[in-house]
PDB file of C-alpha atoms in Angstrom:
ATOM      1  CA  UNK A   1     109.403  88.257  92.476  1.00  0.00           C
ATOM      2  CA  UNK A   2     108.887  91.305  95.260  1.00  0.00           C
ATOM      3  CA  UNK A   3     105.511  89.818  96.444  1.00  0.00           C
ATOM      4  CA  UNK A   4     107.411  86.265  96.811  1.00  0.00           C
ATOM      5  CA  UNK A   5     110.508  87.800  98.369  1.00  0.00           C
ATOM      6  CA  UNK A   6     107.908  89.636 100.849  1.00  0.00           C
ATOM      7  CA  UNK A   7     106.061  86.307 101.653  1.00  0.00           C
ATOM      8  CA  UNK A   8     109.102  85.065 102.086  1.00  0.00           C
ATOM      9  CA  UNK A   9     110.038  87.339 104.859  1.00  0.00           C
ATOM     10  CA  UNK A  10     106.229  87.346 105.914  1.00  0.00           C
ATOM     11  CA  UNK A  11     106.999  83.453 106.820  1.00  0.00           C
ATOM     12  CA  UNK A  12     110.310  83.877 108.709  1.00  0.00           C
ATOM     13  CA  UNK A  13     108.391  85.872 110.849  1.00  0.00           C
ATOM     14  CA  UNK A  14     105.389  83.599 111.920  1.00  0.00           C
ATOM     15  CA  UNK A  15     106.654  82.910 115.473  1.00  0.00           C
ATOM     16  CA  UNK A  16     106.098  86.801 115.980  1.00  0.00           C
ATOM     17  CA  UNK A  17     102.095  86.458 116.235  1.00  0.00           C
ATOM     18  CA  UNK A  18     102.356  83.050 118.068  1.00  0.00           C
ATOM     19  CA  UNK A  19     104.892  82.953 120.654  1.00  0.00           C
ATOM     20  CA  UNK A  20     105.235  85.777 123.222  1.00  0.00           C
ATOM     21  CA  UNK A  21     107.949  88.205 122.980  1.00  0.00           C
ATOM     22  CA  UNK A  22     109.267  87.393 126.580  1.00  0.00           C
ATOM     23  CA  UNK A  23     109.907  83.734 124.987  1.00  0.00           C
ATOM     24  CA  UNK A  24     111.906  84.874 121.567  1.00  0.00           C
ATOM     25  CA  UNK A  25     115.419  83.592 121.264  1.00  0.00           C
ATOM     26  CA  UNK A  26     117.798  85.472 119.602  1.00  0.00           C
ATOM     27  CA  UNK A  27     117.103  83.874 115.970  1.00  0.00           C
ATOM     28  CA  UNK A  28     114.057  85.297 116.832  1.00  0.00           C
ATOM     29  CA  UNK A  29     115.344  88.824 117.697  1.00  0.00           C
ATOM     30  CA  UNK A  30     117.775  89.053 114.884  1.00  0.00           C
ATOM     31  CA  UNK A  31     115.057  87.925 112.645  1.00  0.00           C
ATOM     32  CA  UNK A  32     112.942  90.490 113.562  1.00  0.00           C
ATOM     33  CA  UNK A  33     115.176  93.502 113.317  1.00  0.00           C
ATOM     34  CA  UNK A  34     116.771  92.824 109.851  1.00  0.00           C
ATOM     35  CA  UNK A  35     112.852  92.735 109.125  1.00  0.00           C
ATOM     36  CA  UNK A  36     112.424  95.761 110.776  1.00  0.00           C
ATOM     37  CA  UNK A  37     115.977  97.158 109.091  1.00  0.00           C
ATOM     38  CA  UNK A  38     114.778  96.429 105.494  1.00  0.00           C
ATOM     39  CA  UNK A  39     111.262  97.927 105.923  1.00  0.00           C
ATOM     40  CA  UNK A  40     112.827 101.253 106.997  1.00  0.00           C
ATOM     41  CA  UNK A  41     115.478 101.044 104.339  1.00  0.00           C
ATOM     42  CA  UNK A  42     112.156 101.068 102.080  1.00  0.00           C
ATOM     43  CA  UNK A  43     111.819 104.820 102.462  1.00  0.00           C
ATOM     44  CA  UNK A  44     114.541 107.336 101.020  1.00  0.00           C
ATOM     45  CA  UNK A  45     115.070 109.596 104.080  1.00  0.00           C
ATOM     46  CA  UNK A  46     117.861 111.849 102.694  1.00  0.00           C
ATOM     47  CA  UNK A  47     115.115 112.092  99.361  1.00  0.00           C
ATOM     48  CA  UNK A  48     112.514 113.142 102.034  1.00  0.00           C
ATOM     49  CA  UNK A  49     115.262 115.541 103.873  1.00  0.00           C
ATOM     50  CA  UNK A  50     116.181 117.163 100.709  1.00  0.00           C
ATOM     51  CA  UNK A  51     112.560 117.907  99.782  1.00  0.00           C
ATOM     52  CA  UNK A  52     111.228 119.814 102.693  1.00  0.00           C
ATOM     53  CA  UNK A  53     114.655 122.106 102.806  1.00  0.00           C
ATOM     54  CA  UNK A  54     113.433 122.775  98.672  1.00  0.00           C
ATOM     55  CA  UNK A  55     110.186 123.281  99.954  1.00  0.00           C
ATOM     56  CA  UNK A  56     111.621 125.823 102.536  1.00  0.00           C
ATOM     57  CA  UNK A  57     113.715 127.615 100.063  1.00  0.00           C
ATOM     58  CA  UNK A  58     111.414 127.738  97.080  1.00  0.00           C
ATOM     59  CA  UNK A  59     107.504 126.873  97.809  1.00  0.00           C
ATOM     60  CA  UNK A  60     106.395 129.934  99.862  1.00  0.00           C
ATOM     61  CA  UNK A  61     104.456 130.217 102.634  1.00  0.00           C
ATOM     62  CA  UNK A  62     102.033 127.782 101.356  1.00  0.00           C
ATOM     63  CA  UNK A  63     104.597 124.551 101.488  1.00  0.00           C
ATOM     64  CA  UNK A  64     102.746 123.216  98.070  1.00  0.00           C
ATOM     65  CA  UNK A  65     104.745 122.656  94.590  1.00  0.00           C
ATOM     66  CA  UNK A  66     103.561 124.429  91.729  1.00  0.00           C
ATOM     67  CA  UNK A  67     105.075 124.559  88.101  1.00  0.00           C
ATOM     68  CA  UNK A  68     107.127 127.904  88.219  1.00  0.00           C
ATOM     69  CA  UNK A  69     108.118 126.867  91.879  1.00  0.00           C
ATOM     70  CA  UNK A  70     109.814 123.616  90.399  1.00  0.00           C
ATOM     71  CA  UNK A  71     111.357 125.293  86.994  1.00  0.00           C
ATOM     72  CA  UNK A  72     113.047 127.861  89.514  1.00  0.00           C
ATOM     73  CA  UNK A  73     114.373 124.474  91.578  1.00  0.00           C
ATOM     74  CA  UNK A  74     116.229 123.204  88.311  1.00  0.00           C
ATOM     75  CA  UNK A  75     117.557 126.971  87.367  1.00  0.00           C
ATOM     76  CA  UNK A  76     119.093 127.270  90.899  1.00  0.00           C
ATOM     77  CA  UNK A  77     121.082 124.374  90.487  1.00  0.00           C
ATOM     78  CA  UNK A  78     121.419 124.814  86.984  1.00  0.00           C
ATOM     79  CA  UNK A  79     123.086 128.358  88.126  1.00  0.00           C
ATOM     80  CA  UNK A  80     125.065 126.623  91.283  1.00  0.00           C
ATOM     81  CA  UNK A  81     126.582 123.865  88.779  1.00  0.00           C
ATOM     82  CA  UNK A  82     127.317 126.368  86.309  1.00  0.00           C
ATOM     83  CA  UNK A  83     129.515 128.481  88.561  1.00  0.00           C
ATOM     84  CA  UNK A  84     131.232 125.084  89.865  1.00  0.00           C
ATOM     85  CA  UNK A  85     132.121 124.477  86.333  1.00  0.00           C
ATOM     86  CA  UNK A  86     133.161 128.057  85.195  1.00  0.00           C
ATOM     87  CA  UNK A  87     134.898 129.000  88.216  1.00  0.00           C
ATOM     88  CA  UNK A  88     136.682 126.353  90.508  1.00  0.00           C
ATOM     89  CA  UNK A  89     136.750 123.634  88.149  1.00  0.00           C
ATOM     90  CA  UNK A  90     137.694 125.716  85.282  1.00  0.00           C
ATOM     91  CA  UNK A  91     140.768 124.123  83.250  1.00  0.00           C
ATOM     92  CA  UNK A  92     141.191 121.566  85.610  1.00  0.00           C
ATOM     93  CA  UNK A  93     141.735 117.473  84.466  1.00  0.00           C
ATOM     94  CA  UNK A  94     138.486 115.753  84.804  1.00  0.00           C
ATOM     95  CA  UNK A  95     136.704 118.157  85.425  1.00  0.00           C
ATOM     96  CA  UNK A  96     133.690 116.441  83.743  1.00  0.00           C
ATOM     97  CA  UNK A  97     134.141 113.514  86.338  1.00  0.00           C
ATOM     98  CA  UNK A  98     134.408 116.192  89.268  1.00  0.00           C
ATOM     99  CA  UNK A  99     131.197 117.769  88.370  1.00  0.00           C
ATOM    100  CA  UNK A 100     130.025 114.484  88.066  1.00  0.00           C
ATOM    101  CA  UNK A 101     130.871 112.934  91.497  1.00  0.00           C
ATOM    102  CA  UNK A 102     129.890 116.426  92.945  1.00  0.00           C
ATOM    103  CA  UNK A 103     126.160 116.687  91.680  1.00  0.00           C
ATOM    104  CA  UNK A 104     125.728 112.668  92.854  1.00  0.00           C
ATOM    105  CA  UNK A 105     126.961 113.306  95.961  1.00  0.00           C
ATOM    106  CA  UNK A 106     125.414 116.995  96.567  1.00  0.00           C
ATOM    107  CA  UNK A 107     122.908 116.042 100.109  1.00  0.00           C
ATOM    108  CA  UNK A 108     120.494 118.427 102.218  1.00  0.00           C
ATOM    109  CA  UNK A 109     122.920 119.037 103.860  1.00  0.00           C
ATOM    110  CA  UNK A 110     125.135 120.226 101.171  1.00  0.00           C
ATOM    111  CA  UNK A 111     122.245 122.470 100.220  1.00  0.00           C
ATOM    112  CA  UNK A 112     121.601 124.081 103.796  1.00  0.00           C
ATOM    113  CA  UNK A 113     125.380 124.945 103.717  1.00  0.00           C
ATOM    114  CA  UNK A 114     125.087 126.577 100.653  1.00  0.00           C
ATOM    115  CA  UNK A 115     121.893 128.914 101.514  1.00  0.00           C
ATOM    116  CA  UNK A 116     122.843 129.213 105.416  1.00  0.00           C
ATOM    117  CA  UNK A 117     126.530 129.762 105.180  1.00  0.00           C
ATOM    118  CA  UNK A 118     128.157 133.370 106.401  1.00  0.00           C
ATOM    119  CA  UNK A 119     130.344 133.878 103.208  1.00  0.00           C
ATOM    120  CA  UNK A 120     126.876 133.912 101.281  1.00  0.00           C
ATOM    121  CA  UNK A 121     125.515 136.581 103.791  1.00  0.00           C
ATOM    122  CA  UNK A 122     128.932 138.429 103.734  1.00  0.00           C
ATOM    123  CA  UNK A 123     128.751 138.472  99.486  1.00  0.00           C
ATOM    124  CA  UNK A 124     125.355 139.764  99.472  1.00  0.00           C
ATOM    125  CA  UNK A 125     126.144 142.768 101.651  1.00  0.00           C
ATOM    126  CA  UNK A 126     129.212 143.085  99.074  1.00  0.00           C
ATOM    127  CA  UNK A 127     127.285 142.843  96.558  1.00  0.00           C
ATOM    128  CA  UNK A 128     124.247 145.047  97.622  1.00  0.00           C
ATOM    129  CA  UNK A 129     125.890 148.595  96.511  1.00  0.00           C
ATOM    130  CA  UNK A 130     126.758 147.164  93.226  1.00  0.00           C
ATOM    131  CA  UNK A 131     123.372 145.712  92.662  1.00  0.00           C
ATOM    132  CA  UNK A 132     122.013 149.518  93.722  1.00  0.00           C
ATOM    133  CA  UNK A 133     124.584 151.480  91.564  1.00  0.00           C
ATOM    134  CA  UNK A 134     123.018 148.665  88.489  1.00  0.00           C
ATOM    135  CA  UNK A 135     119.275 149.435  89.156  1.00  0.00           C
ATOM    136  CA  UNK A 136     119.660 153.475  89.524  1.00  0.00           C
ATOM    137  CA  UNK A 137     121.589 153.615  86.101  1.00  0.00           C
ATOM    138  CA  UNK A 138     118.868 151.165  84.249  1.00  0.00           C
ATOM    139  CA  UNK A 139     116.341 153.352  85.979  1.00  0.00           C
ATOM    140  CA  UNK A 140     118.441 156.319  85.078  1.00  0.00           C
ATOM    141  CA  UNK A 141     115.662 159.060  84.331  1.00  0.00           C
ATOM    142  CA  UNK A 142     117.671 160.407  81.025  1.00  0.00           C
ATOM    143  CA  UNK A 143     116.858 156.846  79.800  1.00  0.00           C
ATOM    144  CA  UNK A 144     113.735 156.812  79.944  1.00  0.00           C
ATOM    145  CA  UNK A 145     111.948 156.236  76.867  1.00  0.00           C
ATOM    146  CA  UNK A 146     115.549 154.733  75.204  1.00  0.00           C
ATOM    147  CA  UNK A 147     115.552 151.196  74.016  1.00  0.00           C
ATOM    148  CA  UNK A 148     116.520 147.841  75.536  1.00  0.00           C
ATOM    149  CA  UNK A 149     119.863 147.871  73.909  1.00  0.00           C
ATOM    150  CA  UNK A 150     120.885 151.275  74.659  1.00  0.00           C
ATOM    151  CA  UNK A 151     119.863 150.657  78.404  1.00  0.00           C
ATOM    152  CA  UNK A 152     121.644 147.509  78.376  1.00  0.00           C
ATOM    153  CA  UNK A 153     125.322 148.980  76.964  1.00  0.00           C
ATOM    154  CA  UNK A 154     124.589 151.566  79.986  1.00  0.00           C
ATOM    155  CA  UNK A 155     125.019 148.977  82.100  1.00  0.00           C
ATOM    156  CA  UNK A 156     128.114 147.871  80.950  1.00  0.00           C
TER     157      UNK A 156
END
């Protein structure tokens, strides 16, 4: 049916290889730019958009996909829709529906926001000293040699 539906099109436009463009009508015109308007609509910009800012955020220097590179993609939103759920939409009605319409609608855009944004910057300053005070009592020196679970209730 697509290779018909092309021909189709193909056909409509016949006048464009035999009648020069000074002499086109506007049939002509109009015919020729809701061609033109359907063969871009073939490609999925905000797909392509939403790639290469992934690709900036998670593929390294070298701009190529490998496997861990794409498992860490689907923890990072696993991790962003998580907190939506748990925090904001926490007890609300419809919540389901909200996440929903939220991870349908989440764009590049969306995702520049998220990694650009000052209150991000501003929480990981806040959140440096506790991350420090975390590391120096796992690494605590009188632990050393303890097991997992006794470093692990340190930390809490």
């Amino acid at each position: 049916v697509g290779a018909y539906a092309m021909r189709a099109k193909f056909m409509k436009l016949y006048f464009a290889s035999t009648v020069p463009i000074q002499n086109w009508g506007l049939t002509s015109w109009l015919n020729f730019l809701g061609f033109i308007n359907q063969v871009i609509g073939i490609f999925d910009f905000d797909f392509i958009e939403f790639n290469r800012v992934l690709l900036m955020k998670f593929a390294g220097d070298d701009s190529r996909w490998t496997i861990l590179e794409m498992e860490s993609i689907e923890q990072y939103f696993g991790l962003i829709f998580r907190r939506l759920v748990e925090g904001r939409l926490k007890g609300k009605r419809f919540s389901g529906v909200q996440v929903w319409a939220s991870f349908i609608t989440f764009t590049a855009d969306n995702l520049q926001d998220l990694l650009l944004s000052s209150r991000r910057a501003e929480a990981l300053v806040d959140a440096r000293g506790d991350r420090v005070e975390m590391l120096q009592a796992f690494f605590n020196n009188d632990l050393k040699g303890s097991q997992l679970q006794t470093r692990l209730n340190t930390l809490e």
